Structures are given as C-alpha cells and as structure tokens.
Short mmCIF file of C-alpha atoms and ligand atoms in Angstrom, two decimals:
data_model
loop_
_atom_site.label_atom_id
_atom_site.label_comp_id
_atom_site.label_asym_id
_atom_site.label_seq_id
_atom_site.Cartn_x
_atom_site.Cartn_y
_atom_site.Cartn_z
CA UNK A 1 -28.67 -58.36 12.25
CA UNK A 2 -28.90 -62.31 12.12
CA UNK A 3 -31.56 -62.41 14.88
CA UNK A 4 -33.30 -60.41 12.63
CA UNK A 5 -32.79 -61.61 9.51
CA UNK A 6 -33.54 -64.79 10.31
CA UNK A 7 -36.77 -64.13 12.04
CA UNK A 8 -37.66 -62.56 8.31
CA UNK A 9 -36.87 -65.46 6.60
CA UNK A 10 -38.82 -67.59 9.13
CA UNK A 11 -41.64 -65.22 9.11
CA UNK A 12 -41.98 -65.00 5.24
CA UNK A 13 -41.07 -69.45 4.46
CA UNK A 14 -43.60 -69.94 6.98
CA UNK A 15 -46.29 -67.89 5.36
CA UNK A 16 -45.80 -68.83 1.92
CA UNK A 17 -45.97 -72.94 3.49
CA UNK A 18 -49.47 -71.56 5.10
CA UNK A 19 -50.41 -69.63 2.33
CA UNK A 20 -49.33 -72.69 0.05
CA UNK A 21 -51.33 -75.06 2.29
CA UNK A 22 -54.63 -73.23 2.84
CA UNK A 23 -55.08 -73.17 -1.24
CA UNK A 24 -53.97 -77.02 -1.73
CA UNK A 25 -56.53 -78.05 1.02
CA UNK A 26 -59.47 -75.94 0.13
CA UNK A 27 -58.75 -77.22 -3.82
CA UNK A 28 -58.86 -80.66 -2.82
CA UNK A 29 -61.98 -80.38 -0.32
CA UNK A 30 -63.90 -78.41 -3.21
CA UNK A 31 -62.90 -81.11 -5.44
CA UNK A 32 -64.18 -84.15 -3.59
CA UNK A 33 -67.42 -82.03 -2.64
CA UNK A 34 -67.93 -81.76 -6.37
CA UNK A 35 -67.39 -85.59 -6.94
CA UNK A 36 -69.36 -86.35 -4.36
CA UNK A 37 -72.30 -84.40 -5.36
CA UNK A 38 -72.22 -85.87 -8.35
CA UNK A 39 -72.01 -89.05 -6.80
CA UNK A 40 -75.53 -88.19 -4.73
CA UNK A 41 -76.82 -86.76 -7.96
CA UNK A 42 -76.11 -90.30 -9.99
CA UNK A 43 -77.79 -91.72 -7.02
CA UNK A 44 -80.90 -89.63 -6.83
CA UNK A 45 -81.30 -90.35 -10.28
CA UNK A 46 -81.41 -94.20 -9.81
CA UNK A 47 -84.10 -93.77 -7.59
CA UNK A 48 -86.64 -91.49 -9.09
CA UNK A 49 -86.69 -93.90 -12.11
CA UNK A 50 -87.83 -96.44 -10.08
CA UNK A 51 -89.27 -94.87 -7.35
CA UNK A 52 -92.90 -93.88 -9.44
CA UNK A 53 -93.58 -97.95 -9.04
CA UNK A 54 -93.33 -97.43 -5.27
CA UNK A 55 -95.00 -94.61 -4.30
CA UNK A 56 -98.71 -95.51 -3.67
CA UNK A 57 -101.78 -94.12 -6.12
CA UNK A 58 -102.99 -91.49 -3.79
CA UNK A 59 -99.77 -90.61 -3.41
CA UNK A 60 -99.53 -90.49 0.54
CA UNK A 61 -96.77 -93.70 1.12
CA UNK A 62 -94.02 -95.83 -0.26
CA UNK A 63 -94.64 -99.50 -0.28
CA UNK A 64 -92.52 -101.94 1.58
CA UNK A 65 -90.51 -102.83 -0.83
CA UNK A 66 -88.39 -100.12 -0.98
CA UNK A 67 -86.65 -100.43 1.34
CA UNK A 68 -85.68 -104.07 0.65
CA UNK A 69 -84.91 -102.18 -2.72
CA UNK A 70 -82.89 -99.19 -1.05
CA UNK A 71 -81.06 -101.64 0.37
CA UNK A 72 -80.23 -103.86 -2.89
CA UNK A 73 -78.63 -100.53 -3.97
CA UNK A 74 -75.97 -100.50 -1.01
CA UNK A 75 -76.51 -96.68 0.15
CA UNK A 76 -73.74 -95.62 2.38
CA UNK A 77 -75.00 -95.34 5.72
CA UNK A 78 -73.87 -91.56 5.76
CA UNK A 79 -75.76 -91.47 2.96
CA UNK A 80 -80.04 -90.83 3.63
CA UNK A 81 -82.71 -91.09 1.19
CA UNK A 82 -86.12 -89.14 1.96
CA UNK A 83 -89.22 -89.54 -0.56
CA UNK A 84 -90.84 -86.48 -0.67
CA UNK A 85 -94.93 -86.65 -2.38
CA UNK A 86 -96.11 -83.80 -4.49
CA UNK A 87 -97.66 -82.41 -1.63
CA UNK A 88 -94.04 -81.12 -0.42
CA UNK A 89 -94.89 -83.67 2.96
CA UNK A 90 -91.77 -86.57 3.34
CA UNK A 91 -93.27 -90.19 2.79
CA UNK A 92 -90.42 -92.14 3.21
CA UNK A 93 -87.04 -91.53 5.64
CA UNK A 94 -84.46 -93.85 5.01
CA UNK A 95 -83.55 -93.24 8.90
CA UNK A 96 -87.14 -93.77 9.69
CA UNK A 97 -87.23 -90.70 11.76
CA UNK A 98 -90.39 -90.56 12.65
CA UNK A 99 -90.80 -87.08 13.11
CA UNK A 100 -90.31 -85.94 9.98
CA UNK A 101 -92.85 -88.05 8.11
CA UNK A 102 -96.06 -86.75 6.81
CA UNK A 103 -93.63 -83.36 7.14
CA UNK A 104 -93.46 -80.62 4.55
CA UNK A 105 -90.50 -80.07 3.46
CA UNK A 106 -89.43 -76.55 2.20
CA UNK A 107 -85.81 -76.99 1.25
CA UNK A 108 -84.08 -75.09 -1.80
CA UNK A 109 -83.66 -78.48 -3.07
CA UNK A 110 -86.96 -79.99 -2.91
CA UNK A 111 -88.42 -77.03 -3.96
CA UNK A 112 -86.66 -77.00 -6.85
CA UNK A 113 -86.96 -80.59 -8.02
CA UNK A 114 -90.79 -80.34 -7.24
CA UNK A 115 -90.91 -77.34 -9.84
CA UNK A 116 -88.97 -80.11 -12.27
CA UNK A 117 -85.72 -79.63 -12.11
CA UNK A 118 -83.01 -81.43 -10.02
CA UNK A 119 -82.10 -79.24 -7.15
CA UNK A 120 -78.61 -79.62 -5.36
CA UNK A 121 -76.33 -77.53 -2.48
CA UNK A 122 -73.64 -78.28 -0.27
CA UNK A 123 -73.49 -76.79 3.32
CA UNK A 124 -71.79 -77.00 6.53
CA UNK A 125 -73.37 -78.14 9.66
CA UNK A 126 -73.23 -75.82 11.83
CA UNK A 127 -72.30 -78.17 14.84
CA UNK A 128 -69.94 -80.55 13.24
CA UNK A 129 -68.03 -78.46 10.51
CA UNK A 130 -68.96 -81.34 8.17
CA UNK A 131 -69.75 -80.83 4.62
CA UNK A 132 -73.16 -81.64 3.93
CA UNK A 133 -74.12 -82.34 0.23
CA UNK A 134 -78.13 -81.87 -0.55
CA UNK A 135 -79.73 -83.46 -3.94
CA UNK A 136 -83.42 -83.60 -5.04
CA UNK A 137 -84.78 -84.88 -8.38
CA UNK A 138 -88.08 -85.25 -9.48
CA UNK A 139 -89.98 -88.20 -9.98
CA UNK A 140 -92.02 -88.63 -12.61
CA UNK A 141 -94.78 -90.97 -13.60
CA UNK A 142 -97.32 -90.82 -17.17
CA UNK A 143 -98.65 -88.40 -15.55
CA UNK A 144 -96.38 -85.66 -14.24
CA UNK A 145 -94.56 -84.96 -11.51
CA UNK A 146 -96.08 -87.28 -8.26
CA UNK A 147 -93.40 -86.29 -5.85
CA UNK A 148 -89.46 -86.37 -5.79
CA UNK A 149 -86.05 -88.15 -4.30
CA UNK A 150 -84.01 -86.47 -1.54
CA UNK A 151 -80.16 -87.69 -0.97
CA UNK A 152 -78.95 -86.01 1.86
CA UNK A 153 -74.92 -87.24 1.92
CA UNK A 154 -72.73 -86.89 5.23
CA UNK A 155 -69.51 -86.05 3.30
CA UNK A 156 -67.56 -86.90 6.83
CA UNK A 157 -64.98 -89.16 4.78
CA UNK A 158 -64.27 -85.71 3.21
CA UNK A 159 -64.01 -84.14 6.32
CA UNK A 160 -61.29 -86.86 7.47
CA UNK A 161 -59.27 -86.98 4.59
CA UNK A 162 -59.23 -82.99 4.47
CA UNK A 163 -58.22 -82.65 8.47
CA UNK A 164 -55.58 -85.32 7.85
CA UNK A 165 -54.42 -83.17 5.73
CA UNK A 166 -54.42 -80.22 7.48
CA UNK A 167 -52.34 -82.36 10.08
CA UNK A 168 -49.45 -83.63 7.75
CA UNK A 169 -49.26 -79.79 6.77
CA UNK A 170 -48.91 -78.45 9.80
CA UNK A 171 -46.68 -80.97 10.88
CA UNK A 172 -44.20 -80.77 7.73
CA UNK A 173 -44.46 -76.47 7.87
CA UNK A 174 -43.29 -76.74 11.82
CA UNK A 175 -40.08 -79.33 10.74
CA UNK A 176 -39.23 -77.91 7.32
CA UNK A 177 -39.44 -74.35 8.96
CA UNK A 178 -37.31 -75.03 11.96
CA UNK A 179 -34.81 -76.98 9.61
CA UNK A 180 -34.82 -74.09 7.25
CA UNK A 181 -34.17 -71.60 10.21
CA UNK A 182 -30.89 -73.63 11.09
CA UNK A 183 -29.95 -73.48 7.59
CA UNK A 184 -30.55 -69.72 7.40
CA UNK A 185 -29.58 -68.99 10.95
CA UNK A 186 -25.81 -70.81 9.42
CA UNK A 187 -25.84 -68.92 6.69
CA UNK A 188 -25.87 -65.15 7.86
CA UNK A 189 -23.83 -66.08 10.59
CA UNK A 190 -21.08 -67.28 8.42
CA UNK A 191 -21.75 -64.43 5.89
CA UNK A 192 -22.43 -61.95 8.92
CA UNK A 193 -19.12 -63.69 10.40
CA UNK A 194 -17.21 -62.65 6.94
CA UNK A 195 -18.51 -59.15 7.19
CA UNK A 196 -17.71 -58.64 10.60
CA UNK A 197 -14.25 -59.79 9.52
CA UNK A 198 -14.55 -57.54 6.68
CA UNK A 199 -15.19 -54.16 8.70
CA UNK A 200 -12.23 -55.25 10.78
CA UNK A 201 -10.05 -54.92 8.42
CA UNK A 202 -11.21 -51.51 7.01
CA UNK A 203 -10.76 -50.09 10.17
CA UNK A 204 -7.15 -51.61 10.65
CA UNK A 205 -6.30 -50.31 7.10
CA UNK A 206 -8.16 -46.46 8.23
CA UNK A 207 -5.70 -46.62 11.26
CA UNK A 208 -2.52 -47.44 8.76
CA UNK A 209 -1.88 -50.97 8.84
CA UNK A 210 -1.89 -52.06 4.67
CA UNK A 211 -0.30 -54.68 4.50
CA UNK A 212 -3.91 -56.49 5.85
CA UNK A 213 -5.87 -58.96 3.55
CA UNK A 214 -8.91 -60.59 3.34
CA UNK A 215 -9.26 -64.38 3.74
CA UNK A 216 -11.20 -65.60 0.34
CA UNK A 217 -13.68 -68.18 0.60
CA UNK A 218 -15.63 -69.16 -2.89
CA UNK A 219 -16.84 -67.07 -5.51
CA UNK A 220 -19.66 -65.45 -4.04
CA UNK A 221 -19.73 -61.50 -3.79
CA UNK A 222 -18.54 -61.62 -0.51
CA UNK A 223 -15.76 -62.86 -2.04
CA UNK A 224 -15.55 -60.79 -4.62
CA UNK A 225 -15.29 -58.28 -2.85
CA UNK A 226 -12.54 -59.74 -0.72
CA UNK A 227 -10.98 -59.54 -3.79
CA UNK A 228 -11.43 -56.20 -4.44
CA UNK A 229 -10.44 -55.14 -1.24
CA UNK A 230 -7.19 -57.02 -1.33
CA UNK A 231 -6.50 -55.67 -4.51
CA UNK A 232 -7.09 -51.73 -3.45
CA UNK A 233 -5.14 -52.74 -0.39
CA UNK A 234 -2.34 -53.47 -2.60
CA UNK A 235 -2.22 -50.38 -4.73
CA UNK A 236 -2.48 -48.32 -0.85
CA UNK A 237 0.40 -50.29 -0.24
CA UNK A 238 2.57 -49.45 -3.18
CA UNK A 239 1.59 -45.79 -3.49
CA UNK A 240 2.25 -45.89 0.23
CA UNK A 241 5.72 -47.19 -0.69
CA UNK A 242 5.96 -45.08 -3.31
CA UNK A 243 5.21 -42.16 -1.12
CA UNK A 244 7.59 -42.86 0.98
CA UNK A 245 10.43 -43.69 -1.69
CA UNK A 246 9.57 -40.63 -3.37
CA UNK A 247 10.19 -38.51 0.13
CA UNK A 248 13.48 -39.83 0.52
CA UNK A 249 14.85 -39.97 -3.03
CA UNK A 250 13.77 -35.81 -3.51
CA UNK A 251 15.47 -35.08 0.54
CA UNK A 252 18.39 -37.04 -1.35
CA UNK A 253 18.24 -35.28 -4.33
CA UNK A 254 18.53 -32.26 -2.49
CA UNK A 255 20.89 -33.33 -0.05
CA UNK A 256 23.60 -33.49 -2.51
CA UNK A 257 23.91 -30.26 -3.92
CA UNK A 258 22.74 -28.32 -0.61
CA UNK A 259 26.08 -30.14 0.68
CA UNK A 260 28.04 -29.08 -2.10
CA UNK A 261 27.31 -25.40 -1.12
CA UNK A 262 27.74 -26.03 2.71
CA UNK A 263 30.96 -27.52 2.30
CA UNK A 264 32.66 -24.81 -0.31
CA UNK A 265 30.86 -21.82 2.04
CA UNK A 266 32.84 -23.47 5.21
CA UNK A 267 36.20 -23.96 2.84
CA UNK A 268 35.78 -19.99 2.05
CA UNK A 269 35.47 -19.41 5.53
CA UNK A 270 37.23 -20.85 7.46
CA UNK A 271 40.32 -20.73 5.18
CA UNK A 272 41.51 -16.70 5.61
CA UNK A 273 44.06 -17.06 3.40
CA UNK A 274 42.39 -17.89 0.04
CA UNK A 275 42.63 -16.05 -2.98
CA UNK A 276 40.37 -14.51 -4.98
CA UNK A 277 40.77 -16.63 -7.70
CA UNK A 278 39.98 -19.54 -5.62
CA UNK A 279 37.22 -17.66 -4.05
CA UNK A 280 35.52 -16.64 -7.11
CA UNK A 281 36.25 -20.33 -8.02
CA UNK A 282 33.92 -21.90 -5.17
CA UNK A 283 31.27 -19.17 -5.71
CA UNK A 284 30.95 -20.33 -9.41
CA UNK A 285 30.28 -23.68 -8.45
CA UNK A 286 27.79 -22.60 -5.48
CA UNK A 287 26.37 -20.65 -7.90
CA UNK A 288 25.86 -24.02 -10.15
CA UNK A 289 24.88 -25.90 -7.00
CA UNK A 290 22.19 -23.51 -6.26
CA UNK A 291 20.88 -23.27 -10.42
CA UNK A 292 20.52 -27.28 -9.73
CA UNK A 293 18.54 -26.90 -5.98
CA UNK A 294 16.47 -24.37 -8.31
CA UNK A 295 15.76 -26.72 -11.20
CA UNK A 296 15.25 -29.80 -9.32
CA UNK A 297 12.44 -28.18 -6.88
CA UNK A 298 10.80 -26.58 -9.78
CA UNK A 299 10.35 -30.12 -11.26
CA UNK A 300 9.98 -31.58 -8.41
CA UNK A 301 6.66 -28.66 -8.14
CA UNK A 302 5.95 -29.26 -11.26
CA UNK A 303 5.26 -32.62 -10.91
CA UNK A 304 3.28 -32.21 -8.07
CA UNK A 305 1.25 -30.24 -9.71
CA UNK A 306 0.77 -32.73 -12.63
CA UNK A 307 -0.25 -34.94 -9.79
CA UNK A 308 -2.84 -32.57 -8.20
CA UNK A 309 -4.21 -31.43 -12.23
CA UNK A 310 -4.84 -35.42 -12.75
CA UNK A 311 -6.40 -36.65 -10.02
CA UNK A 312 -8.82 -33.46 -9.91
CA UNK A 313 -9.43 -33.96 -13.83
CA UNK A 314 -8.45 -30.50 -13.82
CA UNK A 315 -6.54 -30.91 -17.56
CA UNK A 316 -7.28 -27.79 -19.64
CA UNK A 317 -8.62 -29.57 -22.87
CA UNK A 318 -8.79 -27.75 -25.85
CA UNK A 319 -8.07 -28.83 -30.08
CA UNK A 320 -5.01 -27.97 -30.81
CA UNK A 321 -2.67 -28.90 -34.11
CA UNK A 322 -0.82 -30.76 -32.82
CA UNK A 323 2.34 -30.65 -35.84
CA UNK A 324 2.56 -26.60 -35.49
CA UNK A 325 2.79 -27.63 -31.43
CA UNK A 326 5.97 -30.35 -32.04
CA UNK A 327 7.54 -27.91 -34.54
CA UNK A 328 7.57 -24.62 -31.88
CA UNK A 329 8.94 -27.29 -29.73
CA UNK A 330 11.69 -28.11 -32.23
CA UNK A 331 12.39 -24.17 -32.97
CA UNK A 332 13.04 -23.96 -29.12
CA UNK A 333 15.35 -26.66 -29.07
CA UNK A 334 17.44 -25.15 -31.86
CA UNK A 335 19.91 -23.49 -30.65
CA UNK A 336 20.65 -26.24 -27.77
CA UNK A 337 20.74 -28.77 -30.56
CA UNK A 338 23.00 -26.59 -32.29
CA UNK A 339 25.41 -25.64 -29.44
CA UNK A 340 25.34 -29.89 -28.68
CA UNK A 341 26.29 -30.44 -32.56
CA UNK A 342 23.32 -32.28 -33.10
CA UNK A 343 21.11 -31.98 -36.05
CA UNK A 344 17.28 -31.76 -35.57
CA UNK A 345 14.73 -32.86 -37.82
CA UNK A 346 11.23 -32.68 -38.36
CA UNK A 347 9.06 -34.56 -40.33
CA UNK A 348 5.89 -36.56 -41.32
CA UNK A 349 2.11 -35.17 -40.80
CA UNK A 350 1.92 -31.75 -41.29
CA UNK A 351 -2.09 -31.01 -40.02
CA UNK A 352 -3.11 -33.40 -36.68
CA UNK A 353 -5.88 -31.56 -34.80
CA UNK A 354 -5.82 -32.85 -31.23
CA UNK A 355 -7.97 -32.61 -27.76
CA UNK A 356 -4.97 -31.48 -25.45
CA UNK A 357 -3.67 -29.73 -22.40
CA UNK A 358 -1.07 -28.00 -24.11
CA UNK A 359 0.82 -27.02 -20.48
CA UNK A 360 1.49 -30.59 -19.82
CA UNK A 361 2.02 -32.07 -23.64
CA UNK A 362 4.62 -28.99 -23.73
CA UNK A 363 6.69 -30.55 -21.05
CA UNK A 364 6.11 -34.03 -22.55
CA UNK A 365 7.43 -33.95 -25.45
CA UNK A 366 10.03 -30.89 -24.33
CA UNK A 367 11.32 -32.88 -21.97
CA UNK A 368 12.07 -36.10 -24.37
CA UNK A 369 13.16 -33.98 -27.33
CA UNK A 370 15.61 -32.18 -24.49
CA UNK A 371 16.68 -35.33 -23.15
CA UNK A 372 17.53 -37.18 -27.36
CA UNK A 373 19.95 -34.08 -28.02
CA UNK A 374 21.40 -34.41 -24.45
CA UNK A 375 21.92 -37.74 -25.06
CA UNK A 376 23.40 -37.64 -28.57
CA UNK A 377 26.75 -37.73 -29.41
CA UNK A 378 28.89 -34.52 -31.08
CA UNK A 379 27.56 -34.71 -34.88
CA UNK A 380 24.45 -36.70 -33.89
CA UNK A 381 20.75 -36.73 -35.01
CA UNK A 382 17.51 -36.39 -34.28
CA UNK A 383 14.52 -36.94 -35.86
CA UNK A 384 10.66 -35.91 -35.31
CA UNK A 385 8.28 -37.79 -36.97
CA UNK A 386 4.75 -37.01 -36.45
CA UNK A 387 1.97 -40.02 -37.82
CA UNK A 388 -1.26 -40.59 -37.36
CA UNK A 389 -3.57 -43.47 -37.80
CA UNK A 390 -7.31 -43.76 -37.15
CA UNK A 391 -7.09 -43.54 -34.01
CA UNK A 392 -3.89 -42.15 -32.84
CA UNK A 393 -1.41 -39.50 -33.01
CA UNK A 394 1.88 -40.71 -32.87
CA UNK A 395 5.28 -38.37 -32.26
CA UNK A 396 8.85 -40.82 -32.56
CA UNK A 397 11.60 -38.63 -31.32
CA UNK A 398 14.55 -40.78 -32.35
CA UNK A 399 18.41 -40.68 -31.43
CA UNK A 400 21.15 -41.87 -32.04
CA UNK A 401 22.66 -41.54 -28.90
CA UNK A 402 24.56 -43.63 -25.91
CA UNK A 403 20.93 -45.30 -26.08
CA UNK A 404 20.73 -47.76 -22.98
CA UNK A 405 19.76 -51.52 -21.77
CA UNK A 406 16.72 -53.02 -21.60
CA UNK A 407 17.51 -53.44 -18.36
CA UNK A 408 17.28 -49.57 -17.76
CA UNK A 409 14.33 -48.59 -20.51
CA UNK A 410 12.27 -50.35 -18.16
CA UNK A 411 12.95 -47.98 -14.75
CA UNK A 412 13.23 -44.70 -16.87
CA UNK A 413 9.80 -43.80 -16.14
CA UNK A 414 10.30 -43.17 -12.53
CA UNK A 415 11.51 -40.61 -10.63
CA UNK A 416 14.65 -39.75 -10.15
CA UNK A 417 16.07 -43.23 -12.17
CA UNK A 418 18.91 -42.45 -13.90
CA UNK A 419 21.05 -44.46 -16.10
CA UNK A 420 24.09 -42.35 -15.73
CA UNK A 421 24.24 -40.65 -12.93
CA UNK A 422 27.36 -38.28 -13.88
CA UNK A 423 26.07 -37.53 -17.41
CA UNK A 424 22.83 -37.00 -16.32
CA UNK A 425 24.63 -34.21 -13.52
CA UNK A 426 26.50 -32.87 -16.08
CA UNK A 427 23.93 -31.96 -18.73
CA UNK A 428 22.35 -30.61 -15.76
CA UNK A 429 19.73 -33.36 -15.29
CA UNK A 430 16.91 -34.54 -12.17
CA UNK A 431 16.10 -37.70 -13.13
CA UNK A 432 12.81 -36.12 -12.87
CA UNK A 433 11.82 -35.56 -16.50
CA UNK A 434 10.63 -38.57 -18.20
CA UNK A 435 7.97 -39.30 -14.89
CA UNK A 436 6.58 -35.75 -15.92
CA UNK A 437 6.11 -36.31 -19.12
CA UNK A 438 4.67 -39.65 -18.51
CA UNK A 439 2.82 -39.07 -16.04
CA UNK A 440 1.40 -35.48 -19.16
CA UNK A 441 0.73 -38.34 -21.24
CA UNK A 442 -1.10 -40.53 -19.35
CA UNK A 443 -3.57 -38.01 -18.32
CA UNK A 444 -3.92 -37.80 -21.97
CA UNK A 445 -5.32 -41.42 -22.13
CA UNK A 446 -2.34 -41.99 -23.97
CA UNK A 447 1.12 -43.90 -23.34
CA UNK A 448 5.00 -43.71 -24.47
CA UNK A 449 6.73 -46.90 -25.56
CA UNK A 450 10.85 -46.90 -25.87
CA UNK A 451 12.96 -48.72 -27.87
CA UNK A 452 16.88 -48.66 -27.38
CA UNK A 453 20.40 -50.29 -28.01
CA UNK A 454 23.17 -49.05 -26.26
CA UNK A 455 25.67 -46.75 -28.10
CA UNK A 456 23.44 -46.69 -30.61
CA UNK A 457 20.39 -44.72 -30.00
CA UNK A 458 16.77 -44.89 -28.62
CA UNK A 459 13.21 -43.90 -30.16
CA UNK A 460 10.95 -42.58 -27.55
CA UNK A 461 6.93 -42.86 -28.67
CA UNK A 462 4.21 -40.86 -27.68
CA UNK A 463 0.94 -42.16 -28.12
CA UNK A 464 -2.21 -39.48 -27.74
CA UNK A 465 -5.69 -41.17 -28.46
CA UNK A 466 -7.81 -39.06 -31.37
CA UNK A 467 -11.50 -38.46 -29.69
CA UNK A 468 -13.93 -37.82 -32.27
CA UNK A 469 -13.89 -34.59 -31.97
CA UNK A 470 -10.68 -33.92 -33.15
P1 LIG B 501 17.79 -37.08 -16.67
O1 LIG B 501 16.93 -35.46 -16.05
O2 LIG B 501 18.59 -37.61 -16.07
O3 LIG B 501 17.47 -36.93 -18.21
P2 LIG B 501 15.23 -37.88 -17.20
O4 LIG B 501 14.06 -38.43 -16.19
O5 LIG B 501 14.40 -37.05 -18.20
O6 LIG B 501 16.49 -37.68 -16.22
O7 LIG B 501 15.49 -39.31 -18.00
C1 LIG B 501 15.79 -40.81 -17.23
C2 LIG B 501 17.06 -41.62 -17.33
O8 LIG B 501 16.58 -41.92 -18.80
C3 LIG B 501 18.85 -40.47 -17.65
O9 LIG B 501 19.29 -40.02 -17.03
C4 LIG B 501 19.25 -41.18 -18.86
O10 LIG B 501 19.78 -41.81 -18.85
C5 LIG B 501 18.10 -42.10 -19.73
N1 LIG B 501 17.32 -41.11 -21.09
C6 LIG B 501 16.39 -40.58 -21.36
N2 LIG B 501 16.49 -40.27 -22.23
C7 LIG B 501 17.83 -41.12 -23.24
C8 LIG B 501 17.47 -40.63 -24.60
N3 LIG B 501 17.38 -40.12 -25.10
N4 LIG B 501 18.77 -41.59 -25.11
C9 LIG B 501 19.94 -42.12 -23.69
N5 LIG B 501 18.96 -42.70 -22.26
C10 LIG B 501 18.04 -41.71 -21.59
#
C-alpha cells in the first residue's frame, strides 16, 4: 500500500507541476513575443517616416545615406531591415545579402503593407526553433505608397529566457518531487504502521484478548478511531466481566437451595428411624426451596428474554393509558398489601397515554410496588403517584419502610444484589426484580431514580418519555 500511495502521489504531483510549468512558460513566452512585436512595429514606423527621403525618384534604390541613418538608430544586430519598393522588390537589406536585392518579396506582411496597412506575423524558424517576428509598414510620400519597410527580428533573447526558465523548472520539479516523495513516504509509512498496529489489536481481540489498548498519538482521524476502539474494548471487557459475574452469581444462587434440598433429602434417607412428623417438616422445607429455585429460574429466563428483546429491538410498542394500567397492577397487589398490613394508595393523574410494551412495563412497575410492600413494616403505607410533565410520564412509588443507605442504593439495580439477604430470602426475593425493572424501563428510553433513607422509607421514580404519538 505504501509504494502504491507514494507512486500515485508522486505522479499526481509531477503532472500538476508540469502543467503549471508549461502554462507559466507559454504565457511568459507569449508576453515577450507580443512586447517584441510592438517594439519591432515602433522601429518599422520610425524608419518608414524617414525612408521616403532616401528612396530614389525611380523607386529602384535607396541613397547611400540610408545606412548611416539606420546605424544612428542603434538597432540590435538580430534585427534585419529591408526596404521594398512599390513593385515588391527588395531595394535595401541591412544585412547586405546580395541574393535578396532586386528580388520580389511576396511575404504576407509585405503584401499587406503595400496595400496601405501594417502587416505583422510571427513564426518559428524551422531549424533553430527561435521565434521570428516579421513586421512591415508602408512608406508614404506625397504621391502615395512608394514602398514598405520590412523589419525581421530573430527573438533569440526570448528563446534563451524561456529555455532557462524551462531548465530551472525541471530542476525545481525534480528536487521538490523527490522531497515530496520522501515526505509522503514517511507520512504514509507512519500511517500504515498505525493501521497495521490497529489491525493486530483487532485480531487479538477477536481471539478473546479483551484488555488490549491502542496507543493514541495526536488527535487525527486514526487517533480518534483508536479512542473509539479503546472505548469499545473497555465496554466489551466490562460486558465480559459482567457476563462471567452473572454466570457465577446465578450458579451460586441456584446452588444454595439445591444444597439445602440435597441435605434434607439425605437426612431423610440416611435416618431410618425418622418420624413421620420430622419427615413432613423436611418435605415442607424441600418444597419451599424447590419453589424458590423455580422463582429464580423463572426470573433468570425473564431477564434473558428481556435482554434479547432489547438487543434485537423486538419490544412490542402500543399506545395505552398508563393510569388504568397502574390501577390494574395495584389491584393485583391489594391482597399482598392486606396480608402485610400495608395500606396501598393510588393518586395523581388519571389518563396518561404512553407508547410502550405492556408486558415489560408490567414487570417493572409490579416489581417495584411489590418491593415497596415487602420492605414496609406492619402498618406501613405505600403511595403510588402518577404525574406528567411536557416530556415524561412519571410513576412515583413511595413507602415508609426499612429504607437503605446511599451506598446500597447505588447497587440495588445490579443483578442478585440484596441489601438484607435474610429479609429478601424471607420474602421470597431473588435479587433480580430491580435488575429486570431497570432493563425494562431502559428499553423504553426511560430511567429509574431512587431516593432512600435508612428506616425512613424509599421512593422509586420511574421516568418514561412521552413520544409524539402519546
Ligand atoms: P429482591 O428480590 O431481593 O427484592 P430486588 O432486585 O427487587 O431483589 O431488590 C434488590 C434489593 O434492593 C433488595 O434485596 C432490597 O434489599 C432492596 N430494596 C428494593 N426495594 C426496596 C425498598 N422499597 N425498600 C428498601 N429496600 C429495597
């Protein structure tokens, strides 16, 4: 990849530089040629304004004073001056070429000037490649056009200048091309090394090594990709730790009732003299533990199902009245509240329409209300209050029961976390109820807050967003 990138960048750079160079040289060349053309035209006009005085009456030659006159103009020796008579014959040549004198000059510029207008053109000399500027202007006397001045200028200076420019350009292009190539090579190599390093880390991760980190250098796109990678790796590692913790906690929770069952069954089997009454006592305990196992397994299944539903987005949203829904839950909990000698009250807004999955929200609200009753003292009071603001539907579940410390409040939504294991066990708790409630509310884009004080009571606040349709 490095070689390919370097070659591509290098080629693009050289091509761009060559195009710019070609354009600059061509423009400069054109500029100088037009300057030289103007210069030649000025000179031709000056000569023409005096030339009539030097042309003989019969239009066949120029007087001898013409050459000194031309010399007095201090013309460049690359400039050749011809005087053409009105019959297109050359009657004077500043370069004194006898072969030309007396011969007809049928050049375009001469023909134009004999017609009364200035003629000019420029072309390249076929052998030397030098630009030739050819300007002719008519010579007027009182009787009309008596001939033309033809100035031919070999613009060698322009050629020398442009070829020097071309050479410098080629030199600059090669040197800067090499420098750019080197810089690109270093940069691309640096980048590809980082990408290779990145790929290696991903490969390691896919092999199960989750504590790999990308080294972050700078703040460019690759560094940002590295940061995103590190965040993802941290999340994956955390997920993995939570998964292992969950499996170990779940096994432990299942093992405890199972061990009791085994112990009690062994006691019955190994004690042939055991009375009917004692056997019955053991069997009642075995039955309770089996129920407990059943409850844990059901909740575990529930929580796994909820996780899968949330992950796959299979939550079944429908529009319903939260007020009527919570009233239904409260009604199912009245018998339990009565048994526990707890007063259960429902107040606040009656109709709050929300979009939600009834099954999962039932578990969330039911579990929290159930806890409020379970963790209340005899004669306690549980208040369920429904509220609504611009953005949210709010269900407050307030009790004046045992409460908990702020440290415990931070952990109660973790799976299997229980403040008072004995009390939770007594009331048939599994430590999964709040974890289920939390996952269910989160699946609705909401959250649960808790305010609690030891021996004073707790308030659980379920906040569910109201959608546009609700
Ligand atoms: P459990 O099945 O043990 O009730 P939960 O997940 O529902 O499990 O609750 C976790 C722990 O949070 C409980 O064991 C209990 O200690 C504490 N808790 C929950 N609700 C209340 C409450 N209303 N008052 C006091 N403590 C509570």
